[in-house]
Structures are given as C-alpha cells and as structure tokens.
Coordinates of N, CA and C in Angstrom, one line a residue:
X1104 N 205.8 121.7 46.7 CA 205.0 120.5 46.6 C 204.5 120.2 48.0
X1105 N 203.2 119.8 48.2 CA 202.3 119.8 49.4 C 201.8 118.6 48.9
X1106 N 202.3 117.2 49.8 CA 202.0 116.0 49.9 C 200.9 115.5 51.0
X1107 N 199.8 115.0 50.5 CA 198.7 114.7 51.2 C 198.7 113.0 51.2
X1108 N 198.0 112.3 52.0 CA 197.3 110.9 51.9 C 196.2 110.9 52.6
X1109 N 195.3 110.3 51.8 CA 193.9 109.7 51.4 C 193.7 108.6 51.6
X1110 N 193.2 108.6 53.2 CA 192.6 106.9 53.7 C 191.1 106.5 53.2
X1111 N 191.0 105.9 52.4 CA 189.1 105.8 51.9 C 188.6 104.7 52.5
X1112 N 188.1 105.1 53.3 CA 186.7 104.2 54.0 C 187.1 102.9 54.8
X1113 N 188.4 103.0 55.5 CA 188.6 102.1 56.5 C 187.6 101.7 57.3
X1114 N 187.0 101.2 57.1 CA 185.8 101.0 58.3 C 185.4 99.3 58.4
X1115 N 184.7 99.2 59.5 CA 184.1 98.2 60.1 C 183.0 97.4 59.0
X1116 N 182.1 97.9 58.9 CA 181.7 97.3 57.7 C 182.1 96.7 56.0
X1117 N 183.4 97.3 55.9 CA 183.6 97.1 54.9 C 185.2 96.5 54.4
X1118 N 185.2 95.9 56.0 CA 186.4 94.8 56.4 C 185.9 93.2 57.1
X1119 N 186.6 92.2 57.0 CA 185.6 90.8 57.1 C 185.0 91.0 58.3
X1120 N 183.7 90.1 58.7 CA 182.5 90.4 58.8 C 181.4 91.4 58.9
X1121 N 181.6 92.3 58.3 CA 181.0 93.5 57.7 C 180.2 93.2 56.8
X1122 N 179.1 94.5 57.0 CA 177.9 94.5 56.1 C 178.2 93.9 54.7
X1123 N 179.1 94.2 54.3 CA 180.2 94.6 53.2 C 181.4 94.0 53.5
X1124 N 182.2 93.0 53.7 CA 183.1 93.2 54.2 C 184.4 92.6 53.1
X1125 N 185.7 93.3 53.1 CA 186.2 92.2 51.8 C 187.4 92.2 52.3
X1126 N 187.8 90.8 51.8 CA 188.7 89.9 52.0 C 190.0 91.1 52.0
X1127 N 191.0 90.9 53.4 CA 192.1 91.6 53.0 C 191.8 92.9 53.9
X1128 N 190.6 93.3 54.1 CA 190.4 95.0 54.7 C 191.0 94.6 55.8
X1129 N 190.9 94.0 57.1 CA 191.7 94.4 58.5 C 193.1 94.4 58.3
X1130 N 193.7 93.5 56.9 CA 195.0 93.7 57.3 C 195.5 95.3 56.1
X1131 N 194.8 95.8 55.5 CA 194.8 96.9 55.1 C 194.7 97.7 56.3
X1132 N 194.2 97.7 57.2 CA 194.0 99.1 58.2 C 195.1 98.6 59.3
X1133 N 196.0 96.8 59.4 CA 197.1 97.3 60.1 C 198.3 97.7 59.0
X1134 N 198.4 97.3 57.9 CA 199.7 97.8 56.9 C 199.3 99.7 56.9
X1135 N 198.1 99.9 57.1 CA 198.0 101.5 57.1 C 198.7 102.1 58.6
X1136 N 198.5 101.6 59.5 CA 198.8 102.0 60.7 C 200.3 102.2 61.0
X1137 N 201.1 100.7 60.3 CA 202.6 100.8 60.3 C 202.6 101.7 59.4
X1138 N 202.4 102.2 58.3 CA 202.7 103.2 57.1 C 202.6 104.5 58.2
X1139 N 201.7 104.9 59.1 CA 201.7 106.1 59.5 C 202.6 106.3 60.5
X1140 N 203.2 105.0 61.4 CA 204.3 104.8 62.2 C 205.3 105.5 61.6
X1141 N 205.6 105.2 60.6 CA 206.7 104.8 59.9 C 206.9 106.0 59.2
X1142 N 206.1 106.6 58.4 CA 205.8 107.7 57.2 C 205.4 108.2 57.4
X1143 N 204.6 108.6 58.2 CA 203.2 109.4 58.4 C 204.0 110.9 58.6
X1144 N 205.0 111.4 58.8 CA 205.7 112.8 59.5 C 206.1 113.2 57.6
X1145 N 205.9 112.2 56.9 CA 206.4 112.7 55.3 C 204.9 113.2 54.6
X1146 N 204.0 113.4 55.2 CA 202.7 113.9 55.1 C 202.1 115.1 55.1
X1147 N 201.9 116.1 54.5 CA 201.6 117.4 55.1 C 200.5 117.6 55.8
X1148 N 199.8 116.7 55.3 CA 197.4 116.6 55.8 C 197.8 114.8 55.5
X1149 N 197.2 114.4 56.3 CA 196.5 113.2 55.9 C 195.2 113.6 56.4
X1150 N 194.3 112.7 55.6 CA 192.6 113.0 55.3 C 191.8 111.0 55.6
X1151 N 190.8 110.9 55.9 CA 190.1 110.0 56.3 C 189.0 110.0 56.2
X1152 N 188.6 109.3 54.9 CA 187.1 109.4 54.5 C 186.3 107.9 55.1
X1153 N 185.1 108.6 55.5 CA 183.5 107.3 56.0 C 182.6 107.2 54.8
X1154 N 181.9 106.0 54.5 CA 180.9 106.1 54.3 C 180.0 106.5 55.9
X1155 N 178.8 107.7 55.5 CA 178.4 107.9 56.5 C 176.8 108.1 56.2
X1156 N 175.8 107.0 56.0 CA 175.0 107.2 55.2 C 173.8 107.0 56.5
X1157 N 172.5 107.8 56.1 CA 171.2 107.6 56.9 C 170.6 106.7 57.2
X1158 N 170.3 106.3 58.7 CA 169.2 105.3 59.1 C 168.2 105.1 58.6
X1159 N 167.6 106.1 58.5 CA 166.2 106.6 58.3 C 165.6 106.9 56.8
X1160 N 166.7 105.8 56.0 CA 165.9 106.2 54.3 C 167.0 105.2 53.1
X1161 N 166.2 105.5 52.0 CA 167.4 104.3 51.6 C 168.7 105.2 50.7
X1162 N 168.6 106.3 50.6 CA 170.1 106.7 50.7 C 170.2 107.4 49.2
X1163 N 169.1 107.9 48.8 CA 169.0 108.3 46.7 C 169.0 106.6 46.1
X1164 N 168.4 105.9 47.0 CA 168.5 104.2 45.8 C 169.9 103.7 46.2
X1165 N 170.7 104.3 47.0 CA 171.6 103.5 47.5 C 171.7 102.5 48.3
X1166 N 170.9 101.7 49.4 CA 170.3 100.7 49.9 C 169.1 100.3 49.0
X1167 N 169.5 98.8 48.4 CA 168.3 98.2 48.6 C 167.2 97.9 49.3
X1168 N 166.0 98.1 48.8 CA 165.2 98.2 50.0 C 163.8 97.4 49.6
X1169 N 163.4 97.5 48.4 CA 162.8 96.8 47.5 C 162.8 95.7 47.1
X1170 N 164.1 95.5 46.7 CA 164.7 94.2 45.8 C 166.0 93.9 46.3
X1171 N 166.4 92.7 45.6 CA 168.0 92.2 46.4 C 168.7 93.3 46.0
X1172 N 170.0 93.5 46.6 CA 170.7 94.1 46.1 C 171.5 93.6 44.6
X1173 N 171.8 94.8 43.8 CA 172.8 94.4 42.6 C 174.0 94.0 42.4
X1174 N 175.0 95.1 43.7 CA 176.3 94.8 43.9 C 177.1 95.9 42.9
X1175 N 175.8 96.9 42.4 CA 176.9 97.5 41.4 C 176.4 99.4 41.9
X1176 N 174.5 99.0 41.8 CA 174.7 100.2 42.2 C 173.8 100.7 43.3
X1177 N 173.2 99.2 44.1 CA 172.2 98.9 44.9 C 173.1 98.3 45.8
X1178 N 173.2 98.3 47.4 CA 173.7 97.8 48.2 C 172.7 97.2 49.6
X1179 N 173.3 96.8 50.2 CA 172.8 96.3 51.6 C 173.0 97.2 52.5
X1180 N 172.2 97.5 53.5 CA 172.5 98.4 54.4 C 173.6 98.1 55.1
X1181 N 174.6 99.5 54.9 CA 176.0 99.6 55.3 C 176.7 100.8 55.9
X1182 N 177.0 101.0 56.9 CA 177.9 102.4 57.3 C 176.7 103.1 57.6
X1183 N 176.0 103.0 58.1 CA 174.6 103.6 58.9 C 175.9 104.7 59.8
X1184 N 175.5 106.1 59.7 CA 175.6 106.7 60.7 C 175.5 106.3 62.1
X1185 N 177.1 106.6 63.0 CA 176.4 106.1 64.4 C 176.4 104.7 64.9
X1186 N 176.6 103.9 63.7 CA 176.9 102.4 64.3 C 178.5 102.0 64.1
X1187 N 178.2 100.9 64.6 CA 179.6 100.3 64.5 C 180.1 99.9 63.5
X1188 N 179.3 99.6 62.5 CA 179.9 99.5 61.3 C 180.2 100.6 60.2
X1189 N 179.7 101.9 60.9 CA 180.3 102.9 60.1 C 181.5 103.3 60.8
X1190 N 181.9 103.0 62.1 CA 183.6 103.6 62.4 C 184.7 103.0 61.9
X1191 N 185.7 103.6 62.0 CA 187.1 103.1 61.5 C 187.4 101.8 62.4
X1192 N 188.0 100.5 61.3 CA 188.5 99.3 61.7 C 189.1 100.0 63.4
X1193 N 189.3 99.0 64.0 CA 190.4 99.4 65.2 C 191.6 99.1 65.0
X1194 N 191.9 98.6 64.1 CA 193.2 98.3 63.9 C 193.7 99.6 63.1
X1195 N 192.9 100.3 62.8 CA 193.5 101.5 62.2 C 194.1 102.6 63.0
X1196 N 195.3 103.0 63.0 CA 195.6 104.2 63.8 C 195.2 105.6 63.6
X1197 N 194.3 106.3 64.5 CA 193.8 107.3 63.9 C 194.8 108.3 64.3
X1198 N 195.7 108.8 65.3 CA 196.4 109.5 65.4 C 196.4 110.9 64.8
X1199 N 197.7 110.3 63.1 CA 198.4 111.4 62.6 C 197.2 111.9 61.3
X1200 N 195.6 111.0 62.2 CA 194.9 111.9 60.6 C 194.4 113.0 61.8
X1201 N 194.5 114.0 59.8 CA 194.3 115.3 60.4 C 192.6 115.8 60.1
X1202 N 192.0 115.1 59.3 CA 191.1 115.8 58.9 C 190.1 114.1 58.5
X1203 N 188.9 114.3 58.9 CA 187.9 113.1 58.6 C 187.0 114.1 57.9
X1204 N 186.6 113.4 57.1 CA 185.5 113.7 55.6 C 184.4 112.2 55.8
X1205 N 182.7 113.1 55.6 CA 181.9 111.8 55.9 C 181.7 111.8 54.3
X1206 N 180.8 110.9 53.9 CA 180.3 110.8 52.3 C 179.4 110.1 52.8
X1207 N 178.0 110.4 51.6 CA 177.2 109.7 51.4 C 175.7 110.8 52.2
X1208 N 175.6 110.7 53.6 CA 174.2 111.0 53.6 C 173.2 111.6 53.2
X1209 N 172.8 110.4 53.1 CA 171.3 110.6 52.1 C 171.4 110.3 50.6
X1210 N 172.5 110.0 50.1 CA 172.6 110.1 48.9 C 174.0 109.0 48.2
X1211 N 173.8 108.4 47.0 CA 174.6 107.6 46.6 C 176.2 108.0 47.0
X1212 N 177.2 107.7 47.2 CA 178.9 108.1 47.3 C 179.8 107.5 47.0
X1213 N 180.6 107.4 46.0 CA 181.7 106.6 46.1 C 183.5 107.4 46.3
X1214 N 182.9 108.6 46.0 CA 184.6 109.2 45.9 C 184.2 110.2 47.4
X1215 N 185.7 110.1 47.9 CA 185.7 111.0 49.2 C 185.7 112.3 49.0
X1216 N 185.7 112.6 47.4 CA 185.7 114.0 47.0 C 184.2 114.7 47.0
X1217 N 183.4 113.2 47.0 CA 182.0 114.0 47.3 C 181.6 114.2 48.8
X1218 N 182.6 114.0 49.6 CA 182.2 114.2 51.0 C 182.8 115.9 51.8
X1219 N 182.5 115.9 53.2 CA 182.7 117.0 53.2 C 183.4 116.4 55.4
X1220 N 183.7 117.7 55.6 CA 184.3 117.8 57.4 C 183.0 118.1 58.0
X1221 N 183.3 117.9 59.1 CA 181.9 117.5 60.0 C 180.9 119.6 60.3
X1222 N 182.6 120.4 59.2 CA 181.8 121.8 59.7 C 181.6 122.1 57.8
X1223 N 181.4 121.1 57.3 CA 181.0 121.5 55.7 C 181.9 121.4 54.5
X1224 N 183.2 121.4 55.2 CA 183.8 121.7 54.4 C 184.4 120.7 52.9
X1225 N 184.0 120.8 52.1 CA 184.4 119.9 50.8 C 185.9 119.3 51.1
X1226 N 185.9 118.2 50.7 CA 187.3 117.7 50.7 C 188.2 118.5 49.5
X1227 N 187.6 118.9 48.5 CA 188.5 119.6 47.4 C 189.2 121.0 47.9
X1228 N 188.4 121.8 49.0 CA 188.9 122.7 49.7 C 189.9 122.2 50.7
X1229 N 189.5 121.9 51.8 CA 190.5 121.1 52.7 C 191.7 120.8 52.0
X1230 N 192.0 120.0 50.7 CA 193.1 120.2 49.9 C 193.8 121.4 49.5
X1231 N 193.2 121.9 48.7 CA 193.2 123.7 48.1 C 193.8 124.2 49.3
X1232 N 193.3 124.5 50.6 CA 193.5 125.2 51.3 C 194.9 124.9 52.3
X1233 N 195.4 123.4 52.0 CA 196.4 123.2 52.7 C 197.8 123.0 51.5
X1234 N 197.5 123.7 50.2 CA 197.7 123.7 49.1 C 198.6 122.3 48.2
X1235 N 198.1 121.3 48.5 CA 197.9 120.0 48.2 C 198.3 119.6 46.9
X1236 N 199.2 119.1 46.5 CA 199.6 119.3 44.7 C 199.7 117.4 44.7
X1237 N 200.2 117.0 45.4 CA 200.7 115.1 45.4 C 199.6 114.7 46.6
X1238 N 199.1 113.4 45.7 CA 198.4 112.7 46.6 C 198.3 111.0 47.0
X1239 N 198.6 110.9 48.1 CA 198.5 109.4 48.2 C 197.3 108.8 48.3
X1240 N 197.2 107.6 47.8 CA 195.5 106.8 48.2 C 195.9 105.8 48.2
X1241 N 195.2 105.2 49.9 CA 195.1 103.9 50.1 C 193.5 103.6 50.8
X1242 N 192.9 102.5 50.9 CA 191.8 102.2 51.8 C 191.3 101.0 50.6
X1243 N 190.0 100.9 50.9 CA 189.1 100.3 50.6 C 187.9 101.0 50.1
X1244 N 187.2 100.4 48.6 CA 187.6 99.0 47.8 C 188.1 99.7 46.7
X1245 N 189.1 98.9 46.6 CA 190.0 99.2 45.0 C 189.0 99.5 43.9
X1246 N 188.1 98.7 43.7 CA 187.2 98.5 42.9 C 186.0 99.7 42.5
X1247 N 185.8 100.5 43.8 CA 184.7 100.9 44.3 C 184.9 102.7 44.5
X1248 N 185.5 103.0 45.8 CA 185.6 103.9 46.4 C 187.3 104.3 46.3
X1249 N 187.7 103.7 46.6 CA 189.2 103.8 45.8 C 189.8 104.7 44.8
X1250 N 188.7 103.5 43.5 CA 189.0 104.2 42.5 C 188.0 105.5 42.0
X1251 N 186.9 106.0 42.8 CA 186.5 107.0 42.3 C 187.1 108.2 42.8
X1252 N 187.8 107.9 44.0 CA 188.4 109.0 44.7 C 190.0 109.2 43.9
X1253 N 190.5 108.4 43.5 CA 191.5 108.4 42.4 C 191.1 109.5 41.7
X1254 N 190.1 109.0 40.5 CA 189.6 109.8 39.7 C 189.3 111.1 39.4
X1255 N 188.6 111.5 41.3 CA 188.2 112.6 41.2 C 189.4 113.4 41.7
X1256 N 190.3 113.3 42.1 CA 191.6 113.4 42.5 C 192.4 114.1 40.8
X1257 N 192.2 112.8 40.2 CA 192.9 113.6 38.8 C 192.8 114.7 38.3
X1258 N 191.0 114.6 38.2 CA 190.1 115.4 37.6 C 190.5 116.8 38.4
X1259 N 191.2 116.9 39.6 CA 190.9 117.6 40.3 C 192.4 118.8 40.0
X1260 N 193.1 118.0 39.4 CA 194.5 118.1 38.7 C 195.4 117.6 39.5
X1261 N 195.8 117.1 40.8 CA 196.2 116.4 41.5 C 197.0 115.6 41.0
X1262 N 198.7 115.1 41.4 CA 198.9 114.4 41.4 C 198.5 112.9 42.1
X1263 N 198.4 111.8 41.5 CA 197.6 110.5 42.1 C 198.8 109.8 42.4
X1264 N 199.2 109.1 43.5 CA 199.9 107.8 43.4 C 199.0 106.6 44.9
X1265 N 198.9 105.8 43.9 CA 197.8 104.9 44.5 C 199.1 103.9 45.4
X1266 N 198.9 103.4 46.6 CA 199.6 102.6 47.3 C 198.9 101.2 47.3
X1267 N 199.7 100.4 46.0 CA 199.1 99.2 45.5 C 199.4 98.0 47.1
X1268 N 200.4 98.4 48.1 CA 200.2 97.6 49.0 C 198.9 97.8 50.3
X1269 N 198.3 98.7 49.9 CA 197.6 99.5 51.0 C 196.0 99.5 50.9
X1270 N 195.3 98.3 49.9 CA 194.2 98.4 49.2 C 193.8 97.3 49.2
X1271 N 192.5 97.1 49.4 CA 191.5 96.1 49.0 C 190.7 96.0 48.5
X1272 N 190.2 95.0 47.5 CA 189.2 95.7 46.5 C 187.9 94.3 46.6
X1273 N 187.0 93.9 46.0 CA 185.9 93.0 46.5 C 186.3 92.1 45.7
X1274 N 186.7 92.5 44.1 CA 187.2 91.5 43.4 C 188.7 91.2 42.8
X1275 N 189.2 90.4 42.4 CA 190.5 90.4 41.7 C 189.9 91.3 40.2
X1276 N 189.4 90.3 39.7 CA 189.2 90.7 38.8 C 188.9 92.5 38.2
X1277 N 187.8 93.1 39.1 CA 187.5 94.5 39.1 C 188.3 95.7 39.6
X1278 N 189.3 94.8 40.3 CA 190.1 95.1 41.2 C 191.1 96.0 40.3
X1279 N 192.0 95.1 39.4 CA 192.5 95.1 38.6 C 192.0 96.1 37.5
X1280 N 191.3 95.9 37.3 CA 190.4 96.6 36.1 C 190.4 97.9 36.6
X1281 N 190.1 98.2 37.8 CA 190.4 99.4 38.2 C 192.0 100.2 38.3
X1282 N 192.6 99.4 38.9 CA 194.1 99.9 38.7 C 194.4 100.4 37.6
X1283 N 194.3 99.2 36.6 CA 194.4 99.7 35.3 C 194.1 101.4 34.5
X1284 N 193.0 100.9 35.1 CA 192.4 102.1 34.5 C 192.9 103.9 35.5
X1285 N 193.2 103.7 36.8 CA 193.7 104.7 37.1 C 195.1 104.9 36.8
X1286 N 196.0 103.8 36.2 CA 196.7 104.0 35.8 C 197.0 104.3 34.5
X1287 N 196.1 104.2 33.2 CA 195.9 104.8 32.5 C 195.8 106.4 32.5
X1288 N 195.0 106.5 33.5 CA 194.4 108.0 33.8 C 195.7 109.2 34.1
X1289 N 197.0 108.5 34.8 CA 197.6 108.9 34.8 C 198.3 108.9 36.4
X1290 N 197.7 108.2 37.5 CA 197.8 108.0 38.4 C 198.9 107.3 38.4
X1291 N 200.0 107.0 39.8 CA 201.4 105.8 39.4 C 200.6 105.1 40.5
X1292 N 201.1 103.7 40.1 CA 201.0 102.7 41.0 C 202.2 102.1 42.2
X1293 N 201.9 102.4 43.0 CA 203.5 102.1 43.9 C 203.1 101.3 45.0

C-alpha cells in the first residue's frame, strides 16, 4: 500500500479576503501545516493542487464576464496565474510537498485530477507512477474542489479518506451535502 495526500487549492484567494475567500480557509492551511509537522513522514507523495487560471480570457465560461456571477458555474475572477491570489496561503507549509499540480488554464476545473505538473504530467500518472493505492484529501472547498477531486479519486479506483478536520467548504449546508455524498461513494470520513 502507497499512501498519498492531496492538498486542494490552499491558496490566497480562496481563504478570507480572497477573490473567493471562505470562512475557515487560513486556519485550514495552519491545521495542514501542523498535520505535515506531525505526519507528513507517514506519506509516500504528498501532492498540491492550484487553481491556475488565465488573465487574458474568461476561462471556457469560467469567469463571469458578461453577467454577475452564479456561484455554481460562473465565478469572479479568481487564481489568475502569477498573482497573489493564485499562490498557496502562507500559512501553508510547503516543505514536505512533493509534487504541485496547476488546474484550470483556460478552461473550467474543479478536481485536481484535471490538472497536470508544471512538465505535463496528469495527476492520475504522478499517482500511478508512485504506485499510489490510499489517498488523503484535505484543502478547500468541501463543497467545490474537494469534492470533485474525491470523486475523481474513486473513479480512479483509489482509496478515499477525506480529513473532515482539514477542510473548508463555502457553505454548511453544501458542505455537508457533499460529505455525504463522498461518503456514500465510498470515501471514509476521518
């Protein structure tokens, strides 16, 4: 068994006052930083996904640009390549990660599975290749990116165990809703 963890989208933007920012994210990126203190040597790969989306366009309809945003599948310009709101919180310790995955440019993203290493490489490889069977996920948003990276995780045959202390999501409500549902899926909640 080859144990991995999956930090999703610790970043600036999408911790309080951020493009995006949601209640809970800074103290998620320091409970992540003690976890890597602490645990991080019980890790074979840890992995670290961005949104890493284009200046220069609205992203496949991903930035609203036209109209307000929806909040579901239209957003506000967020995690722009290159700014400050696309890097990792500072309270995050980057250290013991081994591997950063960007997502998004040019195009919609919610799972870090759709992202790739800065020399191409798919996150589903990067796994595969460090032969990856158990997986941890924590980051930001429960609701959002979280849970698709869960998902695609399952899909991927992977074991899931989501670190219910290690997450923040935008809403309670969807928040939840999501749990739920990856724990349906077959994910454990710990």
């Amino acid at each position: 068994m080859t144990r991995a963890l999956l930090l999703v989208d610790v970043q600036n933007d999408f911790t309080e006052g951020g493009a995006l920012g949601v209640v809970g994210g800074a103290e998620v990126a320091r409970r992540i930083s003690g976890l890597l203190a602490s645990e991080g040597d019980a890790y074979d790969v840890i992995v670290a996904s961005r949104d890493w989306h284009d200046a220069d366009s609205h992203n496949g309809g991903h930035f609203a640009t036209d109209e307000p945003p929806n909040f579901t599948s239209t957003w506000p310009v967020h995690c722009v390549a290159g700014t400050t709101g696309a890097e990792y919180h500072p309270d995050l310790a980057l250290g013991s990660v081994d591997v950063h995955v960007f997502k998004g440019q040019g195009k919609p993203s919610y799972s870090a599975f759709e992202g790739s290493t800065d020399d191409g490489l798919p996150l589903r490889e990067v796994l595969a290749s460090n032969e990856v069977t158990n997986i941890d996920i924590a980051g930001i948003a429960t609701d959002y990116c979280v849970r698709a990276s869960a998902l695609d995780a399952i899909a991927a045959g992977l074991k899931v165990r989501i670190l219910t202390g290690f997450v923040a999501g935008v809403a309670p409500g969807t928040s939840n809703a999501a749990l739920n549902e990856l724990s349906d899926a077959g994910a454990e909640l710990s």
